[in-house]
Short mmCIF file of C-alpha atoms in Angstrom, two decimals:
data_model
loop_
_atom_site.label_atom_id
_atom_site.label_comp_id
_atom_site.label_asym_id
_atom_site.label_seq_id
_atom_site.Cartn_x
_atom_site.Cartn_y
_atom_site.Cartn_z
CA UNK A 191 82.79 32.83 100.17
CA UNK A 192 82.28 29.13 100.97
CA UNK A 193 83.35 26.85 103.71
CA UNK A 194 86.05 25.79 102.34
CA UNK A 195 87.06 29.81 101.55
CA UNK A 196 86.69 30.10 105.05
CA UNK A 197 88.97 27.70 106.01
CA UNK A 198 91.87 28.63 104.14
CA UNK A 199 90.96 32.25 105.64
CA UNK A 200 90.56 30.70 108.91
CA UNK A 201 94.25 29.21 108.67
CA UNK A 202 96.16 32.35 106.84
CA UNK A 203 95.06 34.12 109.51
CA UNK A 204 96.32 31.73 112.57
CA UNK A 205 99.29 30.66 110.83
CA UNK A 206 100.27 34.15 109.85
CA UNK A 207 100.08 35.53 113.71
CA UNK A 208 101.94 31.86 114.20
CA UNK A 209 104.56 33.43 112.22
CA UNK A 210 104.65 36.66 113.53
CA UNK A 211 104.54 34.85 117.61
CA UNK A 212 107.82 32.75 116.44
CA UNK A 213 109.31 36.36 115.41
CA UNK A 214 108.71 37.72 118.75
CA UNK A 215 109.01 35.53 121.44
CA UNK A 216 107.33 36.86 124.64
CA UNK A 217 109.00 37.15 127.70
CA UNK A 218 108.10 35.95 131.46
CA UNK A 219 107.31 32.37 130.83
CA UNK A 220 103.76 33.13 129.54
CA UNK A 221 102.61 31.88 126.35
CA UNK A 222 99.22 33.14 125.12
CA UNK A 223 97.06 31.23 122.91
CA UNK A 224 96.66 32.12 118.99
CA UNK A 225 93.20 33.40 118.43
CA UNK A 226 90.90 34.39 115.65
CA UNK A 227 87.51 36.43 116.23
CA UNK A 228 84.60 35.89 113.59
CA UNK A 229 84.57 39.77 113.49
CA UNK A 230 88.10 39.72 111.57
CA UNK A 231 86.47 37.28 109.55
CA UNK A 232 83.09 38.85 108.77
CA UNK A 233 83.18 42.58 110.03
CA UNK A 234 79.56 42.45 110.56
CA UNK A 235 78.93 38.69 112.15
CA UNK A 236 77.99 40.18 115.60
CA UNK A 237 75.30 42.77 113.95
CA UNK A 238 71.49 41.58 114.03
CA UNK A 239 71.21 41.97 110.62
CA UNK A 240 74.22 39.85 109.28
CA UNK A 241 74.20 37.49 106.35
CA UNK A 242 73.25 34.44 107.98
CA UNK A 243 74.68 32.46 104.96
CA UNK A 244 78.07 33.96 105.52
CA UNK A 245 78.04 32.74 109.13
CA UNK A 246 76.34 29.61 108.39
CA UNK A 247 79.42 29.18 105.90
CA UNK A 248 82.41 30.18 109.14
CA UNK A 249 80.88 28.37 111.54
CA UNK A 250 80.92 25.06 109.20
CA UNK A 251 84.82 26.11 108.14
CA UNK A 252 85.41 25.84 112.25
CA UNK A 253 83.61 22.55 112.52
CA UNK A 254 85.67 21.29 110.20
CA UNK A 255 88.73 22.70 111.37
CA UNK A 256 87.56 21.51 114.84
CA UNK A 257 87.43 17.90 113.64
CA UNK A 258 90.50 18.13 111.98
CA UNK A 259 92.22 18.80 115.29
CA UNK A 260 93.38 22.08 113.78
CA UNK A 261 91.61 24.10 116.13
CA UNK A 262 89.59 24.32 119.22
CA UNK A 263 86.40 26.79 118.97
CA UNK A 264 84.57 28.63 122.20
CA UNK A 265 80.91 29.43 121.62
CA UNK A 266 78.95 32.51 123.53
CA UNK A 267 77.14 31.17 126.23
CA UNK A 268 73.65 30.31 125.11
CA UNK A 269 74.47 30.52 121.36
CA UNK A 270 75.72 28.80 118.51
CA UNK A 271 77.75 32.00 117.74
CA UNK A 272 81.60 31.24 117.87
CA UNK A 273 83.34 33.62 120.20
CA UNK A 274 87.06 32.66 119.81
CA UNK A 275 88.48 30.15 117.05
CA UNK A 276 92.39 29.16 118.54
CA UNK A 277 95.16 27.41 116.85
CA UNK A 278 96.13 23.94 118.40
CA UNK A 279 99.78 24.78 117.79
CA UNK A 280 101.28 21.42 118.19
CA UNK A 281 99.48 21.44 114.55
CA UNK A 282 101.32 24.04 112.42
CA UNK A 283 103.17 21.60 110.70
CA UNK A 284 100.44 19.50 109.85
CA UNK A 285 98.36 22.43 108.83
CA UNK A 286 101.41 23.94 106.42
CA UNK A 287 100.97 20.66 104.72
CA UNK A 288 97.45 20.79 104.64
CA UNK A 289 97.58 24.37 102.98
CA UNK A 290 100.00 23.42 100.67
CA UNK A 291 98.33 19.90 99.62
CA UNK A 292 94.65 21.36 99.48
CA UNK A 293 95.45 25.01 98.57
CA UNK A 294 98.86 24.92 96.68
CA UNK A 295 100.31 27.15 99.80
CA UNK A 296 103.89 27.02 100.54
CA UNK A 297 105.39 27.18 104.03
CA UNK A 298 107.58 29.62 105.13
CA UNK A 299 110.38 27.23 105.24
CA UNK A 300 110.35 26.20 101.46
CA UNK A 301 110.16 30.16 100.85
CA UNK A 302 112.74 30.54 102.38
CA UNK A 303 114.88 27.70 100.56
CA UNK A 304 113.34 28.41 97.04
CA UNK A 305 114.15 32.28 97.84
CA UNK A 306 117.78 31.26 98.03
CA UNK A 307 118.38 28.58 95.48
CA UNK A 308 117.18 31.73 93.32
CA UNK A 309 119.82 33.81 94.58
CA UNK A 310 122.55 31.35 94.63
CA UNK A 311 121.18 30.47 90.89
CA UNK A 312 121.76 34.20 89.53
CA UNK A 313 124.90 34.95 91.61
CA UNK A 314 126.86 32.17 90.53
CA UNK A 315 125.80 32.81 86.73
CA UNK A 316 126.48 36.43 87.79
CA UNK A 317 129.09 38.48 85.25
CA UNK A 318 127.96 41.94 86.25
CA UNK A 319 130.57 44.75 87.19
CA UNK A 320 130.82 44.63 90.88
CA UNK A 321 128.88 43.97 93.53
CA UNK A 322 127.37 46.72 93.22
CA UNK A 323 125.58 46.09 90.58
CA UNK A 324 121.80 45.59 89.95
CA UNK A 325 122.29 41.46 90.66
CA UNK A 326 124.80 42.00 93.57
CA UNK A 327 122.25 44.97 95.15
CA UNK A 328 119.40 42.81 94.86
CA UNK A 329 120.59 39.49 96.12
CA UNK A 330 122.59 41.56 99.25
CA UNK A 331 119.41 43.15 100.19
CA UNK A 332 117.13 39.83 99.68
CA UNK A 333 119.73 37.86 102.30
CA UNK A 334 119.58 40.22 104.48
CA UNK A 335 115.48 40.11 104.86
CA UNK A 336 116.08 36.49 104.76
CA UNK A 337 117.91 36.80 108.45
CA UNK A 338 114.83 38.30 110.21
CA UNK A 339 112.78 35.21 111.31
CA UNK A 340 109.42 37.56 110.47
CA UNK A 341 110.37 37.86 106.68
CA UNK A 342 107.93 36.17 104.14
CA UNK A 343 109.70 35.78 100.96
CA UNK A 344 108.18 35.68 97.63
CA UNK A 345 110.16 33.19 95.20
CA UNK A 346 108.08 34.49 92.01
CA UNK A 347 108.41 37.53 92.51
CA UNK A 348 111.97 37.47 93.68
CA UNK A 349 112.52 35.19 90.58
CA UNK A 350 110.75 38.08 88.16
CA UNK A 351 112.60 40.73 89.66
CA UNK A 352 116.51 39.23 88.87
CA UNK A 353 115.05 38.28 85.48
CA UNK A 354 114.55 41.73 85.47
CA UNK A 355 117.71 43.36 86.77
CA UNK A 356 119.73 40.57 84.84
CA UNK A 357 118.12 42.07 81.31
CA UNK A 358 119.04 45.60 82.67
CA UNK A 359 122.47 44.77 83.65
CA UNK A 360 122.67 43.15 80.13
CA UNK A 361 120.82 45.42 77.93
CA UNK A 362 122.59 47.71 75.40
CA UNK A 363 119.60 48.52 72.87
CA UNK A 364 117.06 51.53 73.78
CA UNK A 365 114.15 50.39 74.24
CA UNK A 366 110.45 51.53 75.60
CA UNK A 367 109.27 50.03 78.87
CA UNK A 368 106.65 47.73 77.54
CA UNK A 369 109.21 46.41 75.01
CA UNK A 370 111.24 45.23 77.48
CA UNK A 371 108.26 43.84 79.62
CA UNK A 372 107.53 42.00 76.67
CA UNK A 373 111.15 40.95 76.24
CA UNK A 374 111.65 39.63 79.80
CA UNK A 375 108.18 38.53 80.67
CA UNK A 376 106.50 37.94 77.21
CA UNK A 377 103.33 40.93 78.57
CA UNK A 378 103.64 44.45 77.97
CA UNK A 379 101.87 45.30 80.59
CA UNK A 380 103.41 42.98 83.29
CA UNK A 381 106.85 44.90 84.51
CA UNK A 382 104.49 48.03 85.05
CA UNK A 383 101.64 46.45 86.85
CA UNK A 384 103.72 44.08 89.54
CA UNK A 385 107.14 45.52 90.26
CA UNK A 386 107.98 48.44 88.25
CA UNK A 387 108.46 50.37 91.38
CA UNK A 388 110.23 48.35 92.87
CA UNK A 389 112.71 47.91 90.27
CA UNK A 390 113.67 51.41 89.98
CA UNK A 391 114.18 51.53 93.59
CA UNK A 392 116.81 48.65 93.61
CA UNK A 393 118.50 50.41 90.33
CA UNK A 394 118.61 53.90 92.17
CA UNK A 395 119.88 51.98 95.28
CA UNK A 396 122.64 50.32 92.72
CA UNK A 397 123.55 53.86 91.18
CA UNK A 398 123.53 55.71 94.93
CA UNK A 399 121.30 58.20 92.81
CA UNK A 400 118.04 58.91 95.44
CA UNK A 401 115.21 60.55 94.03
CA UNK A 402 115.06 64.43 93.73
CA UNK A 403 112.08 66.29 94.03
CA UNK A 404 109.82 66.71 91.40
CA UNK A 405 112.03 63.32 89.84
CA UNK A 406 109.69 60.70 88.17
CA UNK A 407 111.12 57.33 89.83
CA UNK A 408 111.28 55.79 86.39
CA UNK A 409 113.51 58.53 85.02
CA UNK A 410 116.33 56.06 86.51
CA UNK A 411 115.43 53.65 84.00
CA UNK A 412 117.46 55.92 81.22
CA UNK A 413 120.22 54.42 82.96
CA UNK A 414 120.07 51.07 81.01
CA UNK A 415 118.43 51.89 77.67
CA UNK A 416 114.68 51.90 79.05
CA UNK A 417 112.56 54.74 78.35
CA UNK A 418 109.58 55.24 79.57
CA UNK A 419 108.45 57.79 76.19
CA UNK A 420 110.65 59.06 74.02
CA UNK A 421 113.61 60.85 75.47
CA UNK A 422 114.43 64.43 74.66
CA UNK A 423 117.70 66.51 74.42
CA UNK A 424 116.33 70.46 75.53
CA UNK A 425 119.51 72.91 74.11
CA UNK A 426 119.31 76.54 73.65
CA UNK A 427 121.74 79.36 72.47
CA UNK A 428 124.55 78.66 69.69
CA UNK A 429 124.54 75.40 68.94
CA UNK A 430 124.87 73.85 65.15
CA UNK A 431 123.82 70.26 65.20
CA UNK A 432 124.57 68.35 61.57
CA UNK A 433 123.06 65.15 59.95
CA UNK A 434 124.17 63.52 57.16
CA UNK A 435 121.08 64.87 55.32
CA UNK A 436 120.03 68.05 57.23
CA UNK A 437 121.69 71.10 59.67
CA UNK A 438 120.09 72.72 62.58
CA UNK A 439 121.50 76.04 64.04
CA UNK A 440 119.74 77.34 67.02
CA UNK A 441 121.06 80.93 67.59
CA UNK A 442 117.69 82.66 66.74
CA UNK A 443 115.30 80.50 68.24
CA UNK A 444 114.72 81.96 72.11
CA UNK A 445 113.25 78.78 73.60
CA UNK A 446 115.67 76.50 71.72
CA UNK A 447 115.02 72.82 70.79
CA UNK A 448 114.66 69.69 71.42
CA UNK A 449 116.00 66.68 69.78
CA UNK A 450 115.01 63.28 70.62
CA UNK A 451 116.96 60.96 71.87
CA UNK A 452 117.22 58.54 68.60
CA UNK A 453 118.09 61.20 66.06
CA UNK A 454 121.26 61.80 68.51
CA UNK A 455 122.38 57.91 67.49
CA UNK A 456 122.95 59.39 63.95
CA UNK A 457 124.39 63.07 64.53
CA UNK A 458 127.91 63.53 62.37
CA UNK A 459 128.83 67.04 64.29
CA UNK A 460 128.05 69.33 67.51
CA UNK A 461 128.95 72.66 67.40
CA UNK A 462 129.21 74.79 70.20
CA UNK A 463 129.83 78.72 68.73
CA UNK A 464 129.51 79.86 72.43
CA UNK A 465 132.84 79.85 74.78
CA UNK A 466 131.15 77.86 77.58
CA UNK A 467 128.97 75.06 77.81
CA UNK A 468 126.28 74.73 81.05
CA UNK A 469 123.98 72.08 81.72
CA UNK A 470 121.29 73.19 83.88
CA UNK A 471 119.41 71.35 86.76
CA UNK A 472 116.01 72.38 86.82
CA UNK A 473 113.63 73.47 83.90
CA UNK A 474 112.57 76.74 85.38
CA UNK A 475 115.91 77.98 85.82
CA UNK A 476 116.31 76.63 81.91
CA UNK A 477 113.72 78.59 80.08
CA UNK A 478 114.26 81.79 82.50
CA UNK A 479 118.08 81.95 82.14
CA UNK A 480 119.03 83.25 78.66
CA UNK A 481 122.47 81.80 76.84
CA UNK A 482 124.60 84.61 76.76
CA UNK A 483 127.70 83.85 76.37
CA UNK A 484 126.72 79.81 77.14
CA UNK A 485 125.69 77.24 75.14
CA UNK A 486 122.59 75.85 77.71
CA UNK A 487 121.75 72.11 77.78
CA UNK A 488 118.78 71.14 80.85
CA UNK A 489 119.57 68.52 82.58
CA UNK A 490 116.45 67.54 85.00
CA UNK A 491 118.35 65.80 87.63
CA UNK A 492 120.46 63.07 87.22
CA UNK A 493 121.97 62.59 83.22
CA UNK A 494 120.88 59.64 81.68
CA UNK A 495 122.72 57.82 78.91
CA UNK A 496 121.69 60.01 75.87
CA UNK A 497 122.48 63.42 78.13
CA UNK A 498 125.81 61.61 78.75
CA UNK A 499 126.51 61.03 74.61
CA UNK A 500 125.52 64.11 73.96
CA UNK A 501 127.92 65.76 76.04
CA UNK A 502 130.95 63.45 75.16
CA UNK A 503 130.38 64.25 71.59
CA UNK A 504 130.16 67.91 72.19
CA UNK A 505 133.50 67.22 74.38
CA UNK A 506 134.91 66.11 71.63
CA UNK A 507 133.88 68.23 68.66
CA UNK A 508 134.71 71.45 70.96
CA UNK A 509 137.89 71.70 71.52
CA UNK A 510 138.58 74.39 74.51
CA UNK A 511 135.43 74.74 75.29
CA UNK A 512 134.40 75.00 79.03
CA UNK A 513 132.23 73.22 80.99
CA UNK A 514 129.70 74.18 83.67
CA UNK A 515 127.24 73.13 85.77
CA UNK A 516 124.43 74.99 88.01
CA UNK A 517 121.92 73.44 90.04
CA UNK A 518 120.28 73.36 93.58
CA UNK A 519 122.79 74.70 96.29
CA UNK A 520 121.66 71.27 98.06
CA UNK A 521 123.33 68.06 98.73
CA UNK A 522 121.09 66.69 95.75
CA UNK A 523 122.68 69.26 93.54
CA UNK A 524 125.99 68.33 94.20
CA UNK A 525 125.42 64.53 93.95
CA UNK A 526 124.40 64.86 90.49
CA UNK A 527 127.21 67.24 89.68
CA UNK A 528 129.61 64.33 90.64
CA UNK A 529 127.46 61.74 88.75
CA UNK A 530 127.65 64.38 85.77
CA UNK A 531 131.57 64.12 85.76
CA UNK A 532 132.01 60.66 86.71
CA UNK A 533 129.17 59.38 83.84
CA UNK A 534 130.84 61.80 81.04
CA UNK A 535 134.79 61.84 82.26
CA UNK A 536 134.37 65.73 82.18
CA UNK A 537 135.24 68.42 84.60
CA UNK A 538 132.86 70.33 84.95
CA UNK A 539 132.95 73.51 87.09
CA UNK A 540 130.38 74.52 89.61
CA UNK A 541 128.15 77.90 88.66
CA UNK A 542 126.68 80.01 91.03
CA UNK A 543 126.82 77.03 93.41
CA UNK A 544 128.76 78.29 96.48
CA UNK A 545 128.88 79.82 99.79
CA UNK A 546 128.79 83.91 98.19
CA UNK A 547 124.83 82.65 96.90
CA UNK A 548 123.96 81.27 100.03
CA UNK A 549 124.94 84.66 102.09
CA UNK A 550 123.38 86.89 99.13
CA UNK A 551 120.57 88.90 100.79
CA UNK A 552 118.07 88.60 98.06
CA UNK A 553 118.46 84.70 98.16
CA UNK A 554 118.35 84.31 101.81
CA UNK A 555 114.65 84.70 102.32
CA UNK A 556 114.41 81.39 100.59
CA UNK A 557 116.82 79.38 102.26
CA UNK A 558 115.97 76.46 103.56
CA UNK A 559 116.67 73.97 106.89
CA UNK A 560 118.65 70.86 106.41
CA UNK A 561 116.78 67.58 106.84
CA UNK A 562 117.84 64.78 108.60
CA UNK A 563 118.08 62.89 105.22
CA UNK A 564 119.97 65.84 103.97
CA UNK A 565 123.12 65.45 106.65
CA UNK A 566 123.31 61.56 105.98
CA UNK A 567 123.83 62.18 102.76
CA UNK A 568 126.23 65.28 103.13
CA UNK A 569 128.57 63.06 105.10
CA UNK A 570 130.36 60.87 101.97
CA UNK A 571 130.29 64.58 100.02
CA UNK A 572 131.89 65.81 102.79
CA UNK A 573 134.93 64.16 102.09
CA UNK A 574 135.78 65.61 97.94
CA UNK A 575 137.18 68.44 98.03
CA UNK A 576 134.93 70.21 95.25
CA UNK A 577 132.40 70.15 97.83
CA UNK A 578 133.50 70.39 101.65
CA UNK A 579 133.87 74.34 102.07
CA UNK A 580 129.99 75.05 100.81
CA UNK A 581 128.59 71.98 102.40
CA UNK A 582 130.39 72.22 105.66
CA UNK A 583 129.00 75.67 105.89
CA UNK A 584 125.83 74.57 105.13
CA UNK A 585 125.90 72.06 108.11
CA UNK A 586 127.16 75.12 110.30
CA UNK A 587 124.24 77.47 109.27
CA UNK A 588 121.46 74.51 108.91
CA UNK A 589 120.71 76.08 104.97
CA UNK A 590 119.91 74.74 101.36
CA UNK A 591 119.24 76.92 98.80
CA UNK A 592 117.10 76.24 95.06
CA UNK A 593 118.16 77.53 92.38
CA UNK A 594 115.04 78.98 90.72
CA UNK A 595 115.62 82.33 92.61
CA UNK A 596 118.96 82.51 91.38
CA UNK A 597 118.43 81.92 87.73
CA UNK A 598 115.35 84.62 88.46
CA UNK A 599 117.61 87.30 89.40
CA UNK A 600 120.97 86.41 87.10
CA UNK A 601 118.46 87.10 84.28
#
C-alpha cells in the first residue's frame, strides 16, 4: 500500500470509531480522544523484522495527515516510531469532504438521504399487494435501521436489492436464477454473488415462511417464478397424468415419478384412482411410506407455486377426493400445513399429526424439547383452532416430534 492508501486507511478507521463514539455517547462528562495504533494498521510494525517500506509509507500518511490538521501524532520516546495517531475532531466534517473529494467516499449523512430518496422513490411507485409485500417488507425494515444513529446505509446496494424485490413482486414467467440476474442486473452471475442471501431472507420475512431444517434458503424463491434448477413434482401410487400427446400411469412403479415443473404448464388431466390424496413433508417419510390406499405427493417444506398448480388441478379433476397432509409434529409442520391450505384454497386434514403420536410409546424416545424460537412462533398458531389442542399440549409437556419415526413404523 502507498501513502496515500494509508491515509484513506488512516481516516476509515478514525472516522468509523467517530461514528460509532456519536452512537454511544459516554457518560460522566469525560470525553476520550479517538485513537489509531500503527499495529491496527500494520499487524507487525512493532516486530524487529517489519517491512520498513510499509512503515516508511504510514508514517508519511500521518505527516501528511498531521499537516493537514487532520490529526495529531505521538511518537515513542527516542524514536521516530508513531505510538498513537488521534483524530482532531473539530475536523470530521472537513475530513468527510476530503474523503469524498479525493476518494469518492460518501458521508454518513448523504447515506442516509440517498438511502431514503430510494425508498420514498419505490414506495410511491409502489402497486404491490399490501404492505406486506416484498417492497413494503424491505423499505419497513430499511427505516427502521435508518433510526439507530450507528447504522451505515448502503444506497447501491439498497438500490439493487428493491430492483430486485420490485422484479419479484412483478414477475409472472418461470425463470432460472441467473436469468433473472441477467434480467434485473444485465450479469448472470451478479444476484448470486452480492445479495442472493439476503434476498431470500426479506422474501421469507414477506411470506412469514422461516426456514426449516434441512430447507435450502433459495427454495423460497419458487415463490415468484425463480428456480434455482429445474423444479420437480415427486408422486407415487395411482396417479394417471395425460398430455395431449402422451399418458403416464404410475400404479406399478414403487418409487413413483417425477415430473418437472414445465411439463406441468401443459398437462390436459390428473387422475387420482386412489380415495385420498396426501402430500408429505419430508422425503424420508416419502420413499418409506407406501400409497396404500393414498395417492402420495412430497412436499419438502413449504409448497411452491408448481406444488400449488398441481394440487388445484388435481382438486379439480377429482371430484370427492380427500385431502391430507402429514408432516413434523412441530410448530414448522403446522405452519406449512396452513400455508398449504391458504396457497391452494384446500382443506386439507391433518395425518398422524396429533396429541395420540406424541404420547405413543414407540415415538416418545425421540421426542424432542421446545426451543425458545419454537414458543414464539407457537404463539400466533395458538390462536386457529386446527392447531391449539396439540400445540398447547406441546407447550405443557416441552415436546416436538419428527415424523421420520412415524412414517418408519406406519409402514
Amino acid at each position: 500500500m502507498s501513502s496515500k492508501d494509508y491515509i484513506k486507511e488512516i481516516l476509515d478507521r478514525l472516522m468509523k470509531k467517530y461514528q460509532n463514539r456519536a452512537a454511544r455517547p459516554e457518560g460522566g462528562g469525560i470525553t476520550r480522544r479517538i485513537i489509531v495504533k500503527p499495529s491496527e494498521l500494520y499487524r507487525r510494525y512493532a516486530d524487529n523484522n517489519a517491512d520498513i517500506s510499509v512503515k516508511q509509507a504510514i508514517h508519511e500518511a500521518a505527516e501528511t495527515l498531521s499537516d493537514m490538521g487532520m490529526v495529531t501524532v505521538d511518537h515513542l520516546k527516542f524514536s521516530t516510531d508513531i505510538e498513537r495517531i488521534y483524530l482532531c475532531q473539530e475536523k470530521a466534517e472537513a475530513i468527510y469532504r476530503y474523503l469524498e473529494d479525493t476518494y469518492g467516499d460518501i458521508p454518513q449523512g448523504r447515506l442516509r438521504q440517498q438511502a431514503e430518496a430510494l425508498l420514498d422513490e419505490y414506495e410511491t411507485g409502489y402497486a404491490g399487494p399490501d404492505e406486506g409485500g416484498l417492497i413494503g417488507t424491505y423499505c419497513r425494515t430499511i427505516r427502521t435501521q435508518l433510526e439507530k444513529p450507528s447504522y451505515l446505509p448502503e444506497p447501491r446496494l439498497i438500490g439493487a436489492n428493491l430492483k430486485m424485490l420490485k422484479f419479484m413482486e412483478e414477475n409472472r414467467e418461470e425463470l432460472y436464477v441467473k436469468e433473472a440476474s441477467m434480467l434485473v442486473y444485465g450479469d448472470s452471475k451478479w444476484f448470486e454473488e452480492h445479495n442472493y442471501d439476503e434476498i431470500c431472507g426479506i422474501a421469507r420475512q414477506a411470506l412469514n415462511m422461516p426456514r426449516e431444517e434441512d430447507e435450502k434458503n433459495d427454495a423460497v424463491l419458487a415463490q415468484y417464478c425463480i428456480l434455482p434448477t429445474e423444479q420437480e413434482i415427486f408422486i407415487k401410487g395411482n396417479w394417471r397424468l395425460e398430455w395431449e400427446d402422451r399418458v403416464i400411469e404410475t400404479a406399478g412403479l414403487k418409487g413413483g415419478i417425477a415430473v418437472l415443473s414445465s411439463d406441468m404448464q401443459r398437462i390436459k388431466r390428473i387422475k387420482a384412482s386412489s380415495p385420498r390424496l396426501m402430500t408429505v413433508e419430508n422425503k424420508t417419510s416419502y420413499q418409506r411410506m407406501q400409497p396404500g390406499e393414498a395417492a402420495l405427493l412430497y412436499l419438502g417444506g413449504f409448497a411452491a407455486r408448481y406444488q400449488i398448480f398441481f394440487l388445484k388441478k388435481t382438486f379439480q379433476d377429482n371430484p370427492g377426493l380427500e385431502f391430507w397432509h402429514f408432516g413434523d409434529i412441530d410448530v414448522g409442520g403446522f405452519l406449512i400445513h396452513r400455508h398449504l391450505c391458504r396457497a391452494s384454497g384446500i382443506k386439507f386434514r391433518l395425518y398422524h399429526m396429533g396429541i395420540a403420536q406424541l404420547e405413543d410409546a414407540r415415538y416418545k424416545p425421540c421426542r424432542k424439547k421446545l426451543t425458545e424460537n419454537d414458543r414464539n412462533r407457537m404463539k400466533g398458531l395458538m390462536e386457529e383452532e386446527a392447531y391449539r389442542d396439540v400445540l398447547r399440549y406441546m407447550d405443557e409437556h416441552d415436546v416436538k416430534l419428527e415424523q421420520e419415526i412415524i412414517s418408519y413404523y406406519e409402514r
